[in-house]
Structures are given as structure tokens and as C-alpha cells.
Short mmCIF file of C-alpha atoms in Angstrom, two decimals:
data_model
loop_
_atom_site.label_atom_id
_atom_site.label_comp_id
_atom_site.label_asym_id
_atom_site.label_seq_id
_atom_site.Cartn_x
_atom_site.Cartn_y
_atom_site.Cartn_z
CA MET A 1 -23.87 1.84 6.05
CA VAL A 2 -21.16 3.06 3.67
CA GLU A 3 -17.64 1.82 4.28
CA THR A 4 -14.89 4.35 4.08
CA ASN A 5 -11.26 3.69 3.55
CA GLY A 6 -8.75 6.13 5.08
CA SER A 7 -6.54 5.87 2.00
CA ASN A 8 -9.36 7.33 -0.14
CA LYS A 9 -8.55 10.72 1.36
CA LEU A 10 -5.11 10.61 -0.29
CA SER A 11 -4.48 11.46 -3.92
CA GLN A 12 -3.69 8.52 -6.20
CA SER A 13 0.01 9.42 -6.39
CA LYS A 14 0.22 9.72 -2.59
CA ARG A 15 -1.52 6.33 -2.22
CA VAL A 16 1.06 4.74 -4.49
CA LEU A 17 3.96 6.44 -2.71
CA THR A 18 2.57 5.47 0.70
CA SER A 19 2.16 1.84 -0.41
CA LEU A 20 5.68 1.78 -1.85
CA MET A 21 7.22 3.17 1.34
CA ALA A 22 5.15 0.98 3.68
CA GLY A 23 5.88 -2.13 1.62
CA ALA A 24 9.62 -1.44 1.49
CA THR A 25 9.72 -0.81 5.24
CA ALA A 26 7.71 -3.94 6.04
CA GLY A 27 9.92 -6.09 3.83
CA ALA A 28 13.16 -4.62 5.21
CA LEU A 29 12.08 -5.00 8.83
CA ALA A 30 10.84 -8.57 8.41
CA LYS A 31 13.99 -9.70 6.58
CA THR A 32 16.31 -7.92 9.03
CA VAL A 33 14.63 -9.59 12.01
CA ILE A 34 15.12 -13.07 10.54
CA ALA A 35 18.56 -12.40 8.97
CA PRO A 36 20.47 -14.56 11.51
CA LEU A 37 18.10 -17.45 10.79
CA ASP A 38 18.49 -16.87 7.06
CA ARG A 39 22.27 -16.94 7.44
CA THR A 40 21.97 -20.20 9.38
CA LYS A 41 19.82 -21.70 6.62
CA ILE A 42 22.35 -20.71 3.95
CA ASN A 43 25.15 -22.26 6.03
CA PHE A 44 23.32 -25.58 6.14
CA GLN A 45 22.56 -25.41 2.40
CA THR A 46 26.13 -24.64 1.35
CA GLN A 47 27.88 -26.97 3.81
CA ASN A 48 25.78 -30.00 2.82
CA LEU A 49 24.83 -30.60 6.46
CA SER A 50 21.67 -32.17 7.82
CA PHE A 51 19.64 -29.58 9.66
CA ASN A 52 18.76 -29.90 13.31
CA PHE A 53 17.90 -27.21 15.86
CA ARG A 54 20.81 -27.96 18.15
CA GLU A 55 23.36 -27.54 15.34
CA ALA A 56 21.64 -24.37 14.16
CA PHE A 57 21.89 -22.93 17.66
CA VAL A 58 25.58 -23.97 17.87
CA PHE A 59 26.24 -22.24 14.53
CA LEU A 60 24.66 -18.99 15.77
CA VAL A 61 26.58 -19.07 19.06
CA ASN A 62 29.91 -19.89 17.36
CA THR A 63 29.40 -17.15 14.78
CA TYR A 64 28.72 -14.66 17.57
CA LYS A 65 31.80 -15.78 19.56
CA ARG A 66 34.11 -15.72 16.52
CA SER A 67 32.95 -12.55 14.79
CA GLY A 68 30.63 -10.63 17.09
CA LEU A 69 26.93 -9.80 17.05
CA LYS A 70 27.01 -7.79 13.79
CA SER A 71 28.30 -10.85 11.91
CA LEU A 72 24.90 -12.50 12.31
CA TRP A 73 23.59 -9.85 9.91
CA ARG A 74 26.46 -10.11 7.40
CA GLY A 75 25.07 -9.98 3.87
CA ASN A 76 21.80 -8.42 5.04
CA SER A 77 22.47 -5.19 3.12
CA ALA A 78 22.77 -7.19 -0.12
CA THR A 79 19.50 -8.90 0.74
CA MET A 80 17.87 -5.48 1.28
CA VAL A 81 18.75 -4.52 -2.31
CA ARG A 82 16.32 -7.21 -3.45
CA VAL A 83 13.80 -7.33 -0.61
CA MET A 84 12.96 -3.63 -0.37
CA PRO A 85 12.06 -3.10 -4.05
CA TYR A 86 10.25 -6.45 -4.14
CA ALA A 87 8.11 -5.69 -1.08
CA ALA A 88 7.52 -2.08 -2.17
CA ILE A 89 6.35 -3.13 -5.63
CA GLN A 90 4.32 -6.07 -4.33
CA TYR A 91 2.35 -4.11 -1.73
CA SER A 92 1.87 -1.08 -3.97
CA SER A 93 0.77 -3.13 -6.99
CA HIS A 94 -1.58 -5.14 -4.77
CA GLU A 95 -3.30 -1.91 -3.74
CA GLN A 96 -3.53 -0.85 -7.39
CA PHE A 97 -4.93 -4.21 -8.53
CA LYS A 98 -7.53 -4.13 -5.74
CA HIS A 99 -8.57 -0.71 -7.05
CA LEU A 100 -8.63 -1.85 -10.72
CA LEU A 101 -10.55 -5.05 -9.89
CA ASN A 102 -12.93 -3.15 -7.60
CA VAL A 103 -12.29 -5.22 -4.46
CA GLU A 104 -11.32 -2.52 -1.97
CA THR A 105 -14.19 -2.56 0.53
CA ASN A 106 -15.26 -5.50 2.68
CA ALA A 107 -18.56 -5.76 0.77
CA GLN A 108 -16.73 -5.95 -2.57
CA LYS A 109 -14.34 -8.59 -1.21
CA ARG A 110 -17.29 -10.67 0.05
CA GLU A 111 -19.07 -10.43 -3.31
CA ARG A 112 -16.01 -11.32 -5.41
CA PRO A 113 -13.55 -13.28 -3.25
CA ALA A 114 -11.78 -14.77 -6.28
CA LEU A 115 -10.75 -11.27 -7.37
CA SER A 116 -8.87 -10.81 -4.08
CA PHE A 117 -6.87 -13.90 -5.05
CA VAL A 118 -6.30 -12.50 -8.57
CA ALA A 119 -5.14 -9.13 -7.19
CA GLY A 120 -2.61 -10.90 -4.95
CA SER A 121 -1.39 -13.14 -7.76
CA LEU A 122 -0.93 -10.20 -10.13
CA ALA A 123 0.97 -8.29 -7.44
CA GLY A 124 3.30 -11.28 -7.10
CA VAL A 125 3.81 -11.46 -10.88
CA VAL A 126 4.62 -7.74 -11.15
CA SER A 127 7.05 -7.67 -8.21
CA THR A 128 8.79 -10.88 -9.26
CA THR A 129 9.17 -9.71 -12.85
CA ALA A 130 10.58 -6.36 -11.76
CA THR A 131 13.09 -7.73 -9.24
CA TYR A 132 14.00 -11.22 -10.49
CA PRO A 133 17.45 -10.18 -11.79
CA LEU A 134 18.29 -8.88 -8.30
CA ASP A 135 17.39 -12.25 -6.78
CA LEU A 136 19.47 -14.10 -9.35
CA ALA A 137 22.45 -11.78 -8.78
CA ARG A 138 22.19 -12.19 -5.01
CA ALA A 139 22.10 -15.97 -5.39
CA ARG A 140 25.19 -15.92 -7.61
CA MET A 141 27.04 -13.78 -5.09
CA ALA A 142 26.10 -16.17 -2.29
CA VAL A 143 27.50 -19.27 -4.00
CA THR A 144 30.68 -17.85 -5.60
CA HIS A 145 33.98 -16.63 -4.20
CA LYS A 146 34.26 -12.93 -3.40
CA GLU A 147 36.93 -12.51 -6.10
CA GLN A 148 34.50 -13.51 -8.87
CA TYR A 149 32.01 -10.71 -8.18
CA ARG A 150 33.07 -7.67 -6.14
CA ASP A 151 29.51 -6.30 -5.92
CA LEU A 152 26.01 -6.57 -7.36
CA SER A 153 26.75 -4.45 -10.41
CA ALA A 154 29.66 -6.77 -11.29
CA VAL A 155 27.23 -9.70 -11.42
CA PHE A 156 25.01 -7.84 -13.90
CA MET A 157 27.90 -6.63 -16.07
CA LYS A 158 29.63 -10.03 -16.19
CA THR A 159 26.40 -11.92 -16.84
CA ILE A 160 25.34 -9.62 -19.68
CA LYS A 161 28.86 -9.54 -21.19
CA ASP A 162 29.75 -13.25 -20.90
CA GLU A 163 26.30 -14.68 -21.40
CA LYS A 164 23.36 -12.50 -22.46
CA PHE A 165 20.67 -10.33 -20.91
CA SER A 166 18.11 -13.15 -20.95
CA ARG A 167 20.31 -15.12 -18.49
CA LEU A 168 19.28 -12.62 -15.82
CA TYR A 169 15.85 -14.28 -16.04
CA ARG A 170 17.10 -17.87 -15.95
CA GLY A 171 14.64 -19.97 -13.93
CA PHE A 172 12.03 -17.22 -14.11
CA VAL A 173 9.10 -19.35 -15.36
CA PRO A 174 9.28 -21.97 -12.56
CA THR A 175 9.62 -19.14 -10.04
CA LEU A 176 6.55 -17.43 -11.48
CA ILE A 177 4.56 -20.66 -11.38
CA GLY A 178 5.23 -20.80 -7.64
CA VAL A 179 4.65 -17.09 -7.04
CA ILE A 180 1.17 -16.97 -8.58
CA PRO A 181 -0.55 -19.27 -6.07
CA TYR A 182 1.72 -18.25 -3.18
CA SER A 183 1.10 -14.53 -3.55
CA GLY A 184 -2.54 -15.06 -4.46
CA PHE A 185 -3.31 -17.19 -1.41
CA GLY A 186 -1.18 -14.97 0.84
CA PHE A 187 -3.03 -11.78 -0.03
CA PHE A 188 -6.40 -13.56 -0.25
CA THR A 189 -5.92 -14.89 3.30
CA TYR A 190 -4.71 -11.50 4.52
CA GLU A 191 -7.71 -9.68 3.01
CA THR A 192 -10.17 -12.30 4.27
CA LEU A 193 -8.83 -12.22 7.83
CA LYS A 194 -8.80 -8.42 7.76
CA ARG A 195 -12.58 -8.50 7.24
CA PHE A 196 -13.03 -10.43 10.48
#
């Protein structure tokens, strides 16, 4: 029995575009759903507080009472600037690496399971390399006063002017060391479970 893949009916450029759009949408939706929890986490990190569920719940309720429901998603649009390109590139490059490494069908994945891991790891490397400056800029905006950086472009301009371009990749190597196994195992598990 020959396995067919619905995406084989699409041209290569349409497959890439479809993967980019689906990845960006998946990343945006997932991050938007958990944005209030992410905001709670950042509050505990920046306030030097010990985390517990009761206090997290109190923070969410107090934020809602003080500033309204929309305030629980404050900063989410800045997060989207990083998450959407990252997810788009990660999912799309994963599809391309599966194609290049010839592990697209279930039979191919069974024969060469390590290549599913490699495809996932490479997807993580590509997406992290492409979007790392966005992550760094977002982190700088989160821990500095609003007056220091008015928007994302100000972070890039000030960093390049006052420091140098390579500072946009500060901490990149340790991040990559974590991304390789994380992305590899994530996609390997996903592809393995998909077979069953």
C-alpha cells in the first residue's frame, strides 16, 4: 500500500506558504491563549516573589479589577512580533527538512527515526537563528522603563548604535544548545505519535 500525503498535491511554493501561515497561526493562537499566565510569570520574575498558585490567582484577579480584562493581554502584541515569525519559520523549515532528509511518510519515519529528530533540531536552529534578535529586544523591553525604548525598532537602533550588531545575538550559543534537543525531541515525539 502506497502512502499519500495531501500536501504532495500542492506545488513546493504553496507547501512552504501553507506551512508558514499555519505555523504563524498556531504560534499566535497558542501564545495568545496563555498570555495571562505568561504575564503572571513575568510579574513573579520581576517582583522577586516566590510563586504559588494562590498568589498567581490573586494577581490575575487584581489585574482584572484594576485595569479590565484586556489588561491581562497587555504586551501580547509585542510577543506576537517574535512568536509568529518563529513559529512560521520553525514549522515551515521542519517540513522542508523532512523533505530533504526523506522522512515524510510513516514508513520512512519508521526506517530512520533519528532523522525525524534531526529534522526537528534543524528547524529549531533555523527559526532561533532567524528570530533571536526579536527575542532579545522583547526581553530588553520587558525589563527596562518605557522611556528607555519607545518600541521594538528603538531597541535595535540603540543596541546597534551604542553597542554593536553582534550584541543582538548575545546569549545565542547557550540558547541554541537548549533549542537543539528541545526542538528535536518535540518534533520527534510529534511525528512518532502522529504515526499511531
